[in-house]
Coordinates of C-alpha atoms and ligand atoms in Angstrom, one line a residue:
X1 CA 0.0 0.0 0.0
X2 CA 1.3 3.4 -1.0
X3 CA 1.1 5.7 2.1
X4 CA 2.1 9.0 0.8
X5 CA 0.8 12.3 2.1
X6 CA -2.6 13.3 0.7
X7 CA -4.4 15.4 3.2
X8 CA -6.0 18.0 1.0
X9 CA -7.1 18.5 -2.6
X10 CA -4.5 20.9 -4.0
X11 CA -2.9 19.4 -7.1
X12 CA -0.2 21.3 -8.9
X13 CA -0.1 20.7 -12.7
X14 CA 3.1 21.8 -14.7
X15 CA 1.8 22.3 -18.2
X16 CA 4.7 23.7 -20.1
X17 CA 8.5 24.4 -19.8
X18 CA 9.4 27.0 -22.4
X19 CA 12.8 28.6 -21.7
X20 CA 12.5 32.4 -21.4
X21 CA 14.7 33.4 -24.2
X22 CA 15.8 31.9 -27.6
X23 CA 19.4 31.1 -26.5
X24 CA 18.2 29.0 -23.6
X25 CA 15.4 27.5 -25.7
X26 CA 17.8 26.3 -28.4
X27 CA 20.6 25.2 -26.1
X28 CA 18.1 23.1 -24.1
X29 CA 16.7 21.5 -27.2
X30 CA 20.3 20.7 -28.4
X31 CA 21.4 19.6 -25.0
X32 CA 18.5 17.1 -24.7
X33 CA 19.1 15.7 -28.1
X34 CA 22.9 15.3 -27.5
X35 CA 22.2 13.5 -24.2
X36 CA 19.9 11.1 -25.9
X37 CA 22.3 10.4 -28.7
X38 CA 25.1 9.8 -26.1
X39 CA 22.8 7.4 -24.2
X40 CA 21.9 5.4 -27.3
X41 CA 25.3 5.5 -29.0
X42 CA 26.2 1.9 -28.0
X43 CA 23.3 0.6 -30.1
X44 CA 24.9 1.7 -33.3
X45 CA 28.1 0.2 -34.7
X46 CA 29.8 2.0 -37.6
X47 CA 27.7 5.1 -37.1
X48 CA 28.7 7.7 -34.6
X49 CA 25.3 9.2 -33.7
X50 CA 26.7 11.4 -30.9
X51 CA 29.3 13.0 -33.3
X52 CA 26.7 13.3 -36.0
X53 CA 24.3 15.0 -33.6
X54 CA 26.9 17.6 -32.6
X55 CA 27.7 18.3 -36.3
X56 CA 24.0 18.9 -36.9
X57 CA 23.9 21.4 -34.1
X58 CA 27.0 23.2 -35.4
X59 CA 25.2 23.9 -38.6
X60 CA 21.8 24.8 -37.2
X61 CA 23.2 27.7 -35.2
X62 CA 23.6 29.5 -38.5
X63 CA 19.9 30.1 -38.6
X64 CA 19.9 32.2 -35.5
X65 CA 21.2 35.7 -35.0
X66 CA 23.9 36.1 -32.4
X67 CA 24.7 39.1 -30.1
X68 CA 27.2 39.0 -27.3
X69 CA 27.6 35.2 -27.8
X70 CA 23.9 34.6 -27.2
X71 CA 21.7 33.3 -30.0
X72 CA 18.1 34.0 -30.6
X73 CA 15.2 34.6 -32.8
X74 CA 13.0 37.7 -33.5
X75 CA 11.7 38.1 -30.0
X76 CA 15.2 38.2 -28.6
X77 CA 16.2 40.8 -31.1
X78 CA 13.1 42.9 -30.2
X79 CA 14.0 42.5 -26.5
X80 CA 17.6 43.6 -27.2
X81 CA 16.3 46.9 -28.9
X82 CA 13.6 47.4 -26.3
X83 CA 16.4 47.2 -23.6
X84 CA 18.6 50.0 -25.0
X85 CA 20.6 47.5 -27.1
X86 CA 21.5 45.2 -24.4
X87 CA 20.2 41.5 -24.4
X88 CA 18.2 41.3 -21.2
X89 CA 18.5 38.2 -19.0
X90 CA 14.8 37.3 -18.5
X91 CA 13.6 36.1 -15.2
X92 CA 10.1 35.6 -13.6
X93 CA 10.2 39.2 -12.3
X94 CA 11.0 41.1 -15.5
X95 CA 9.5 38.6 -18.1
X96 CA 6.2 40.4 -18.4
X97 CA 8.0 43.5 -19.7
X98 CA 9.5 41.6 -22.6
X99 CA 8.5 39.3 -25.4
X100 CA 8.8 35.7 -24.5
X101 CA 7.0 32.5 -25.6
X102 CA 7.0 31.5 -21.9
X103 CA 4.1 33.9 -21.4
X104 CA 1.7 32.0 -23.6
X105 CA -0.7 29.4 -22.5
X106 CA -1.4 25.8 -23.7
X107 CA -4.6 23.9 -23.8
X108 CA -3.3 20.9 -21.8
X109 CA -3.1 23.1 -18.7
X110 CA -6.4 24.8 -19.1
X111 CA -8.1 21.5 -19.9
X112 CA -6.7 19.7 -16.8
X113 CA -7.7 22.7 -14.6
X114 CA -11.3 22.3 -15.7
X115 CA -11.2 18.5 -15.4
X116 CA -9.7 18.5 -11.9
X117 CA -12.1 21.2 -10.7
X118 CA -15.1 19.1 -11.9
X119 CA -13.7 16.1 -10.1
X120 CA -13.6 18.0 -6.8
X121 CA -9.8 18.8 -6.7
X122 CA -8.2 22.3 -6.2
X123 CA -5.9 22.5 -9.1
X124 CA -3.1 25.1 -9.6
X125 CA -1.8 25.2 -13.1
X126 CA 1.8 26.3 -13.7
X127 CA 1.6 27.6 -17.3
X128 CA 5.3 27.7 -17.5
X129 CA 7.8 26.0 -15.1
X130 CA 10.5 28.6 -16.0
X131 CA 8.3 31.4 -14.6
X132 CA 7.4 29.7 -11.4
X133 CA 8.7 29.8 -7.8
X134 CA 8.2 26.1 -7.2
X135 CA 9.8 26.3 -3.8
X136 CA 7.2 28.9 -2.7
X137 CA 4.3 26.7 -4.0
X138 CA 5.5 23.6 -2.0
X139 CA 5.2 25.4 1.2
X140 CA 1.4 24.8 1.0
X141 CA 2.2 21.0 0.7
X142 CA -0.1 20.0 -2.3
X143 CA -1.3 16.4 -2.4
X144 CA 0.5 15.8 -5.7
X145 CA 2.4 17.4 -8.5
X146 CA 1.5 16.3 -12.1
X147 CA 4.0 17.0 -14.9
X148 CA 2.4 17.0 -18.4
X149 CA 5.1 15.9 -20.9
X150 CA 3.2 17.3 -23.9
X151 CA 5.3 20.5 -23.8
X152 CA 8.1 19.3 -21.5
X153 CA 11.1 17.1 -22.5
X154 CA 11.8 14.0 -20.5
X155 CA 15.2 15.2 -19.3
X156 CA 13.4 18.2 -17.9
X157 CA 10.7 16.0 -16.3
X158 CA 13.6 14.3 -14.5
X159 CA 15.2 17.6 -13.5
X160 CA 11.9 19.0 -12.2
X161 CA 11.0 15.8 -10.3
X162 CA 14.5 15.7 -8.7
X163 CA 14.1 19.3 -7.6
X164 CA 10.6 18.7 -6.1
X165 CA 11.8 15.6 -4.2
X166 CA 14.8 17.4 -2.9
X167 CA 12.5 20.1 -1.5
X168 CA 9.8 17.7 -0.2
X169 CA 10.3 14.0 -0.8
X170 CA 6.8 13.1 0.5
X171 CA 4.9 14.9 -2.3
X172 CA 4.0 12.4 -5.0
X173 CA 5.1 13.3 -8.5
X174 CA 3.1 12.0 -11.5
X175 CA 4.2 12.3 -15.1
X176 CA 1.8 11.8 -18.0
X177 CA 1.2 13.3 -21.5
X178 CA 1.9 12.4 -25.1
X179 CA 5.7 12.0 -24.6
X180 CA 5.3 9.6 -21.7
X181 CA 2.8 7.6 -23.7
X182 CA 5.3 7.3 -26.6
X183 CA 8.2 6.4 -24.6
X184 CA 6.6 3.9 -22.2
X185 CA 4.1 2.5 -24.7
X186 CA 5.8 -0.8 -25.1
X187 CA 5.3 -1.5 -21.4
X188 CA 6.9 -4.7 -20.2
X189 CA 8.4 -5.2 -23.7
X190 CA 10.6 -2.1 -23.2
X191 CA 14.2 -2.7 -24.1
X192 CA 16.7 -3.2 -21.3
X193 CA 18.4 0.0 -22.2
X194 CA 15.2 2.1 -21.8
X195 CA 14.3 0.4 -18.6
X196 CA 17.8 1.1 -17.3
X197 CA 17.3 4.8 -18.3
X198 CA 13.9 4.8 -16.6
X199 CA 15.5 3.5 -13.4
X200 CA 17.0 7.0 -13.2
X201 CA 13.5 8.3 -12.4
X202 CA 13.2 6.0 -9.4
X203 CA 12.6 8.0 -6.2
X204 CA 11.8 11.0 -8.3
X205 CA 8.7 10.3 -10.4
X206 CA 6.3 8.0 -8.4
X207 CA 4.0 7.1 -11.3
X208 CA 3.7 7.5 -15.0
X209 CA 0.4 7.7 -16.8
X210 CA 0.7 5.7 -20.0
X211 CA -2.4 6.8 -22.0
X212 CA -2.8 9.3 -24.9
X213 CA -5.6 11.1 -23.1
X214 CA -5.0 10.1 -19.4
X215 CA -7.2 12.3 -17.3
X216 CA -9.4 9.4 -16.1
X217 CA -6.3 7.5 -15.1
X218 CA -4.9 10.6 -13.3
X219 CA -8.1 11.1 -11.3
X220 CA -8.1 7.4 -10.3
X221 CA -4.6 7.7 -9.1
X222 CA -5.2 10.9 -7.2
X223 CA -8.1 9.2 -5.5
X224 CA -5.8 6.2 -4.5
X225 CA -3.2 8.7 -3.2
X226 CA -5.9 10.4 -1.2
X227 CA -7.4 7.2 0.2
X228 CA -4.0 5.5 0.6
X229 CA -5.1 2.5 -1.5
X230 CA -3.1 0.2 -3.9
X231 CA -2.2 1.5 -7.4
X232 CA -1.9 -1.8 -9.1
X233 CA -5.7 -2.0 -9.9
X234 CA -5.6 1.3 -11.8
X235 CA -5.1 0.8 -15.5
X236 CA -2.6 2.7 -17.7
X237 CA 0.1 3.1 -15.0
X238 CA 3.8 2.5 -14.7
X239 CA 5.3 2.8 -11.3
X240 CA 8.3 1.3 -9.3
X241 CA 7.6 -1.8 -7.3
X242 CA 9.8 -3.9 -5.1
X243 CA 13.5 -3.0 -5.4
X244 CA 12.7 -0.2 -7.9
X245 CA 11.4 -2.7 -10.6
X246 CA 9.0 -1.1 -13.0
X247 CA 5.4 -2.3 -12.7
X248 CA 3.0 -1.8 -15.7
X249 CA -0.8 -2.1 -15.0
X250 CA -3.0 -3.3 -17.9
X251 CA -4.0 -0.9 -20.6
X252 CA -7.5 0.4 -21.0
X253 CA -8.0 3.1 -23.7
X254 CA -9.6 6.2 -22.4
X255 CA -12.3 7.6 -24.7
X256 CA -13.5 10.9 -23.3
X257 CA -16.0 12.2 -25.9
X258 CA -14.4 15.2 -27.6
X259 CA -17.5 17.4 -26.8
X260 CA -16.7 16.9 -23.1
X261 CA -13.2 18.5 -23.7
X262 CA -14.7 21.9 -24.7
X263 CA -13.4 24.6 -22.3
X264 CA -15.9 26.7 -20.3
X265 CA -13.8 29.8 -20.8
X266 CA -16.0 31.9 -18.4
X267 CA -15.0 29.6 -15.5
X268 CA -11.2 29.7 -16.2
X269 CA -9.4 32.1 -13.7
X270 CA -8.4 35.4 -15.4
X271 CA -4.8 34.9 -14.5
X272 CA -4.6 31.9 -16.9
X273 CA -6.1 33.8 -19.8
X274 CA -4.3 35.7 -22.6
X275 CA -5.2 37.8 -25.6
X276 CA -4.5 34.9 -28.0
X277 CA -6.2 31.6 -26.8
X278 CA -6.0 28.0 -28.0
X279 CA -9.2 26.2 -29.0
X280 CA -9.5 22.6 -30.2
X281 CA -12.2 21.4 -32.6
X282 CA -11.1 17.9 -33.5
X283 CA -8.8 15.1 -32.5
X284 CA -7.1 12.6 -34.7
X285 CA -5.9 12.4 -38.3
X286 CA -7.0 10.2 -41.2
X287 CA -3.8 10.7 -43.2
X288 CA -0.8 8.4 -42.8
X289 CA 2.3 10.6 -43.7
X290 CA 5.3 8.3 -43.2
X291 CA 7.4 10.7 -41.1
X292 CA 4.6 11.3 -38.6
X293 CA 3.7 9.4 -35.5
X294 CA 0.7 11.4 -34.4
X295 CA -1.9 9.2 -36.3
X296 CA -0.7 6.1 -34.3
X297 CA -1.9 7.8 -31.1
X298 CA -5.2 9.1 -32.6
X299 CA -5.9 7.1 -35.8
X300 CA -9.6 8.2 -36.1
X301 CA -10.9 11.7 -36.4
X302 CA -13.5 12.9 -33.9
X303 CA -15.1 16.3 -34.3
X304 CA -16.6 18.5 -31.7
X305 CA -20.3 19.0 -32.6
X306 CA -21.0 22.3 -34.2
X307 CA -23.3 23.4 -31.3
X308 CA -20.7 22.7 -28.6
X309 CA -18.0 24.5 -30.7
X310 CA -20.3 27.5 -31.3
X311 CA -20.9 27.7 -27.5
X312 CA -17.2 27.5 -26.7
X313 CA -16.3 30.3 -29.2
X314 CA -19.1 32.4 -27.8
X315 CA -17.6 32.1 -24.4
X316 CA -14.3 33.2 -25.8
X317 CA -16.0 36.1 -27.5
X318 CA -17.8 37.1 -24.3
X319 CA -14.5 37.4 -22.4
X320 CA -14.1 40.6 -24.4
X321 CA -10.3 40.4 -24.2
X322 CA -9.4 37.9 -26.9
X323 CA -8.0 39.2 -30.2
X324 CA -6.8 35.9 -31.7
X325 CA -7.8 32.2 -31.6
X326 CA -5.3 29.6 -32.5
X327 CA -7.1 26.4 -33.5
X328 CA -4.8 23.6 -32.2
X329 CA -6.2 20.7 -34.3
X330 CA -3.4 18.8 -36.2
X331 CA -5.5 19.2 -39.3
X332 CA -8.2 21.9 -39.0
X333 CA -8.9 21.9 -42.7
X334 CA -8.7 18.2 -43.6
X335 CA -12.4 17.6 -44.0
X336 CA -13.7 20.2 -46.5
X337 CA -17.4 19.8 -45.7
X338 CA -16.8 20.0 -41.9
X339 CA -14.6 23.0 -42.4
X340 CA -17.2 24.8 -44.5
X341 CA -19.9 24.3 -41.7
X342 CA -17.5 25.6 -39.1
X343 CA -16.6 28.7 -41.2
X344 CA -20.3 29.4 -42.1
X345 CA -21.0 29.2 -38.3
X346 CA -18.2 31.7 -37.5
X347 CA -19.3 34.1 -40.2
X348 CA -22.9 34.0 -38.9
X349 CA -21.8 34.6 -35.3
X350 CA -19.6 37.5 -36.4
X351 CA -16.8 36.9 -33.9
X352 CA -14.4 39.8 -33.3
X353 CA -11.3 37.7 -33.0
X354 CA -9.0 36.7 -35.9
X355 CA -7.8 33.1 -36.2
X356 CA -5.0 30.8 -37.2
X357 CA -4.6 27.0 -37.6
X358 CA -2.6 24.2 -39.2
X359 CA -4.0 23.3 -42.7
X360 CA -3.5 20.9 -45.4
X361 CA -2.5 22.7 -48.7
X362 CA -4.6 20.1 -50.6
X363 CA -7.8 21.4 -48.9
X364 CA -7.4 25.0 -49.7
X365 CA -10.1 25.6 -52.4
X366 CA -11.3 29.0 -53.8
X367 CA -14.6 28.6 -52.0
X368 CA -12.9 27.8 -48.7
X369 CA -10.4 30.5 -48.9
X370 CA -13.2 33.1 -49.4
X371 CA -14.9 31.7 -46.3
X372 CA -11.7 31.6 -44.4
X373 CA -11.2 35.3 -45.1
X374 CA -14.8 36.2 -44.3
X375 CA -14.5 34.4 -40.9
X376 CA -11.3 36.4 -40.1
X377 CA -8.6 33.8 -40.8
X378 CA -5.3 35.6 -40.7
X379 CA -2.6 32.9 -40.7
X380 CA -2.4 29.3 -42.0
X381 CA 0.5 27.0 -41.1
X382 CA 0.8 24.3 -43.8
X383 CA 2.9 21.2 -43.7
X384 CA 4.1 21.3 -47.3
X385 CA 7.2 19.2 -46.4
X386 CA 9.0 19.4 -49.8
X387 CA 9.1 21.2 -53.1
X388 CA 10.1 17.8 -54.8
X389 CA 7.3 15.6 -56.0
X390 CA 9.6 12.6 -55.6
X391 CA 10.2 13.3 -51.9
X392 CA 6.4 14.1 -51.4
X393 CA 5.6 10.7 -52.8
X394 CA 8.2 9.0 -50.7
X395 CA 6.5 10.5 -47.7
X396 CA 3.0 9.5 -48.9
X397 CA 2.1 13.1 -48.2
X398 CA -0.8 12.9 -50.7
X399 CA -0.1 16.4 -52.0
X400 CA 0.8 17.6 -55.4
X401 CA 3.6 20.3 -55.7
X402 CA 1.3 22.3 -58.0
X403 CA -1.6 22.1 -55.5
X404 CA 0.6 23.6 -52.8
X405 CA 1.7 26.4 -55.0
X406 CA -1.9 27.2 -55.9
X407 CA -2.9 27.2 -52.2
X408 CA -0.1 29.7 -51.2
X409 CA -1.0 32.0 -54.0
X410 CA -4.8 31.9 -53.3
X411 CA -4.1 32.6 -49.6
X412 CA -1.9 35.6 -50.5
X413 CA -4.4 36.9 -53.0
X414 CA -7.0 37.0 -50.1
X415 CA -4.6 38.6 -47.7
X416 CA -4.2 35.5 -45.5
X417 CA -0.5 35.0 -44.3
X418 CA 0.8 31.6 -44.6
X419 CA 3.8 29.5 -43.3
X420 CA 5.1 26.3 -44.9
X421 CA 6.9 23.7 -42.9
X422 CA 9.6 21.7 -44.9
X423 CA 11.4 18.5 -43.8
X424 CA 14.9 18.5 -45.1
X425 CA 16.7 15.2 -45.5
X426 CA 13.8 12.8 -45.8
X427 CA 15.0 9.5 -47.4
X428 CA 15.4 10.1 -51.1
X429 CA 16.4 13.7 -50.5
X430 CA 19.4 14.9 -52.7
X431 CA 21.1 18.3 -53.3
X432 CA 18.7 18.5 -56.4
X433 CA 15.5 17.8 -54.5
X434 CA 16.5 20.3 -51.8
X435 CA 17.1 22.9 -54.5
X436 CA 13.6 22.1 -55.8
X437 CA 12.3 23.0 -52.3
X438 CA 14.2 26.3 -52.3
X439 CA 12.8 27.1 -55.8
X440 CA 9.4 26.2 -54.6
X441 CA 9.5 28.6 -51.7
X442 CA 10.8 31.5 -54.0
X443 CA 8.4 30.8 -56.9
X444 CA 5.3 30.5 -54.6
X445 CA 6.2 33.7 -52.7
X446 CA 5.5 31.9 -49.5
X447 CA 5.7 34.6 -46.7
X448 CA 7.1 32.4 -43.9
X449 CA 8.9 29.0 -44.0
X450 CA 10.1 26.7 -41.3
X451 CA 12.8 24.1 -42.1
X452 CA 12.8 20.9 -40.0
X453 CA 15.6 18.4 -40.1
X454 CA 14.2 14.9 -40.8
X455 CA 13.6 13.1 -37.5
X456 CA 13.8 9.3 -37.5
X457 CA 11.8 7.2 -35.0
X458 CA 10.7 3.7 -35.2
X459 CA 7.2 4.8 -34.4
X460 CA 6.9 6.2 -37.8
X461 CA 5.9 4.3 -40.9
X462 CA 9.2 5.3 -42.6
X463 CA 10.8 2.8 -40.2
X464 CA 9.2 0.1 -42.4
X465 CA 11.1 1.6 -45.5
X466 CA 14.4 1.5 -43.8
X467 CA 15.9 -1.3 -45.9
X468 CA 14.7 0.3 -49.2
X469 CA 16.4 3.6 -48.2
X470 CA 19.3 2.3 -46.2
X471 CA 18.0 4.3 -43.3
X472 CA 19.9 4.0 -40.0
X473 CA 20.3 6.1 -36.9
X474 CA 18.1 7.8 -34.4
X475 CA 16.3 11.1 -34.0
X476 CA 18.3 13.8 -35.8
X477 CA 21.4 11.7 -36.2
X478 CA 20.9 9.4 -39.2
X479 CA 22.1 8.5 -42.6
X480 CA 20.4 7.0 -45.6
X481 CA 21.4 6.2 -49.2
X482 CA 21.4 9.7 -50.4
X483 CA 22.3 11.9 -47.5
X484 CA 23.2 12.0 -43.8
X485 CA 21.9 14.5 -41.1
X486 CA 25.0 16.5 -41.0
X487 CA 24.7 17.2 -44.8
X488 CA 20.9 18.0 -44.5
X489 CA 21.6 20.4 -41.6
X490 CA 24.3 22.1 -43.6
X491 CA 21.7 22.6 -46.4
X492 CA 19.1 24.0 -43.9
X493 CA 21.8 26.5 -42.7
X494 CA 22.0 27.9 -46.3
X495 CA 18.3 28.6 -46.5
X496 CA 18.5 32.0 -44.9
X497 CA 21.0 33.2 -47.5
X498 CA 19.5 31.4 -50.5
X499 CA 15.8 32.5 -50.0
X500 CA 15.1 36.2 -50.1
X501 CA 11.3 36.4 -50.4
X502 CA 10.2 34.2 -47.5
X503 CA 11.3 34.3 -43.9
X504 CA 12.2 31.9 -41.2
X505 CA 12.7 32.6 -37.5
X506 CA 15.4 29.8 -37.4
X507 CA 14.7 27.2 -34.8
X508 CA 11.9 29.2 -33.1
X509 CA 8.6 28.8 -35.0
X510 CA 7.2 31.7 -36.9
X511 CA 3.6 30.9 -36.0
X512 CA 4.2 31.1 -32.3
X513 CA 6.0 34.3 -32.7
X514 CA 3.2 35.7 -35.0
X515 CA 0.5 34.8 -32.5
X516 CA 2.4 36.3 -29.6
X517 CA 3.1 39.5 -31.4
X518 CA -0.5 39.7 -32.6
X519 CA -1.6 39.4 -28.9
X520 CA 0.8 42.3 -28.3
X521 CA -1.0 44.5 -30.9
X522 CA 1.4 44.3 -33.8
X523 CA -0.3 44.2 -37.2
X524 CA 0.4 41.1 -39.5
X525 CA 2.3 43.4 -42.0
X526 CA 4.4 44.7 -39.2
X527 CA 5.3 41.3 -38.1
X528 CA 6.3 40.3 -41.7
X529 CA 8.4 43.5 -41.9
X530 CA 10.1 42.7 -38.6
X531 CA 11.0 39.2 -40.0
X532 CA 12.3 40.6 -43.2
X533 CA 14.5 43.1 -41.4
X534 CA 15.7 40.4 -39.0
X535 CA 17.0 38.4 -42.0
X536 CA 18.7 41.5 -43.5
X537 CA 20.4 42.1 -40.1
X538 CA 21.6 38.5 -39.9
X539 CA 23.0 38.7 -43.3
X540 CA 24.7 42.2 -42.6
X541 CA 26.1 40.9 -39.4
X542 CA 27.4 37.7 -41.0
X543 CA 29.3 39.9 -43.5
X544 CA 30.8 42.1 -40.7
X545 CA 31.6 40.4 -37.4
X546 CA 30.0 42.1 -34.4
X547 CA 33.2 42.4 -32.4
X548 CA 34.0 45.4 -34.6
X549 CA 30.6 47.0 -33.8
X550 CA 27.6 47.3 -36.1
X551 CA 28.4 48.2 -39.7
X552 CA 26.6 51.2 -41.2
X553 CA 24.4 48.8 -43.1
X554 CA 23.5 46.9 -39.8
X555 CA 22.9 50.1 -38.1
X556 CA 20.4 51.3 -40.8
X557 CA 18.5 48.0 -40.3
X558 CA 18.5 48.3 -36.5
X559 CA 17.0 51.8 -36.7
X560 CA 14.2 50.6 -39.0
X561 CA 13.5 47.8 -36.5
X562 CA 13.4 50.3 -33.7
X563 CA 10.9 52.5 -35.5
X564 CA 8.5 49.6 -35.7
X565 CA 9.0 48.5 -32.1
X566 CA 8.6 52.0 -30.9
Ligands
SF4_1 S1 1.7 15.1 -40.7 FE1 -0.3 15.9 -40.4 S2 -1.6 15.1 -42.1 FE2 0.2 13.8 -42.0 S3 -0.4 12.1 -40.7 FE3 0.6 13.6 -39.3 S4 -1.0 14.9 -38.5 FE4 -1.9 13.7 -40.3

């Protein structure tokens, strides 16, 4: 019997861990990837995945601008200018005066808040771990701390859990979320290596919730903690038994109806709200892109009913403070009939907020674009993935290059901003197919692009093609018959120079930055101009090293940036 403390209903949920500035953000991502490559290196003979990973990182730095040895994206540059040309060190006290993605909110936290309240708990959501005085919160001795891995890396889960246990070893720490589900999904079939790595969490994380949804499991576990009863009858758990051996309880898929996940925004404490809010309208994906593992978790699509969605959006509107809604669905536009009904409903309601979402280029039709514009769509983020039809076919993307080109032009003609995500290095990629992608971005006039280095995991369908492509490695350290990840990352690092009509914010997404700056009152055209000037500055600084001060050209660009930031 687990006899931990559990004398009240306060539950702390850590929903996100977004470093405060770009430099820390990128270093953290890279540090985690290098740790993983180092851990896994013994599995690969003849392929130095740790060395490859470090090579990749050396190239990717070129996408960032660098001042005083610190790297960053557009927000960091804006903070530098706002702070009299000194890059500020952001902390929980000063962060609200600057631009940082850490100030945003995510749906997982808001949803868990609502769910736990309904179940009779007293949740406190930490929207961002980096902004929180965790020590101060532990003084009230919550009954449990839950870490959602959806926006938190596993190395960080371990770090947070260790810190919490050092401060108060009696407070149960529970980790759940999509990443935990992916890593622990194999249950008792996990490799010895993974089990050994998980043994490092012993004494730090008390239980893992191994389920893609997980809220029902979480509440059962909280009840068991409160009532001091056994955990082994609760499905979907992994915890440490006798001698630290990992115990897995049987699986039971949770199927919370999607309508039940609608947020009652009027009941969410004001402190959790922002001017740009996330709203979800569906779950799952019917496509089977071979580089994606999301469809394995949610293979069927479920849509919120139109009435429930209308009510939820009306609540957002009635808050009176929201200027932008980000639809978080992985594929908001995939079903054209459904999309048409949603857009018709939004137009009829006449909502004041603008919106953005992920979209499939293949579902952008003239009629839908007109409806999107009329319903105040402002930004679409499309996974275009490649400008090469051969690579698109290898990916089973079910997208024609010409279709993607038409979609971008139609959106531009209607004044809707768009971003295309491109995977560089997918099996079959060559210098020539990469050039086709660069040409595609230039010809289409795509306003924003985001390059991603191909990520290899055995959860993806591409794993089944590994013999055909000679694919080996892990994560961002791989090679296949036509390229390795060092070469692919070197190609990515050239994009900023080669493409002069579309803009990337390097390793920090354009869409997140756009959304945050819209919430801060910047107009879409101003955000585009800021991105353009940031690229110009990066190129000017590359031509003239900063230790000799800003060149007259860089100085001119900085003044233009200052004029927009005000
Ligand atoms: S990449 Fe997008 S469209 Fe393709 S399977 Fe994944 S979620 Fe679906």
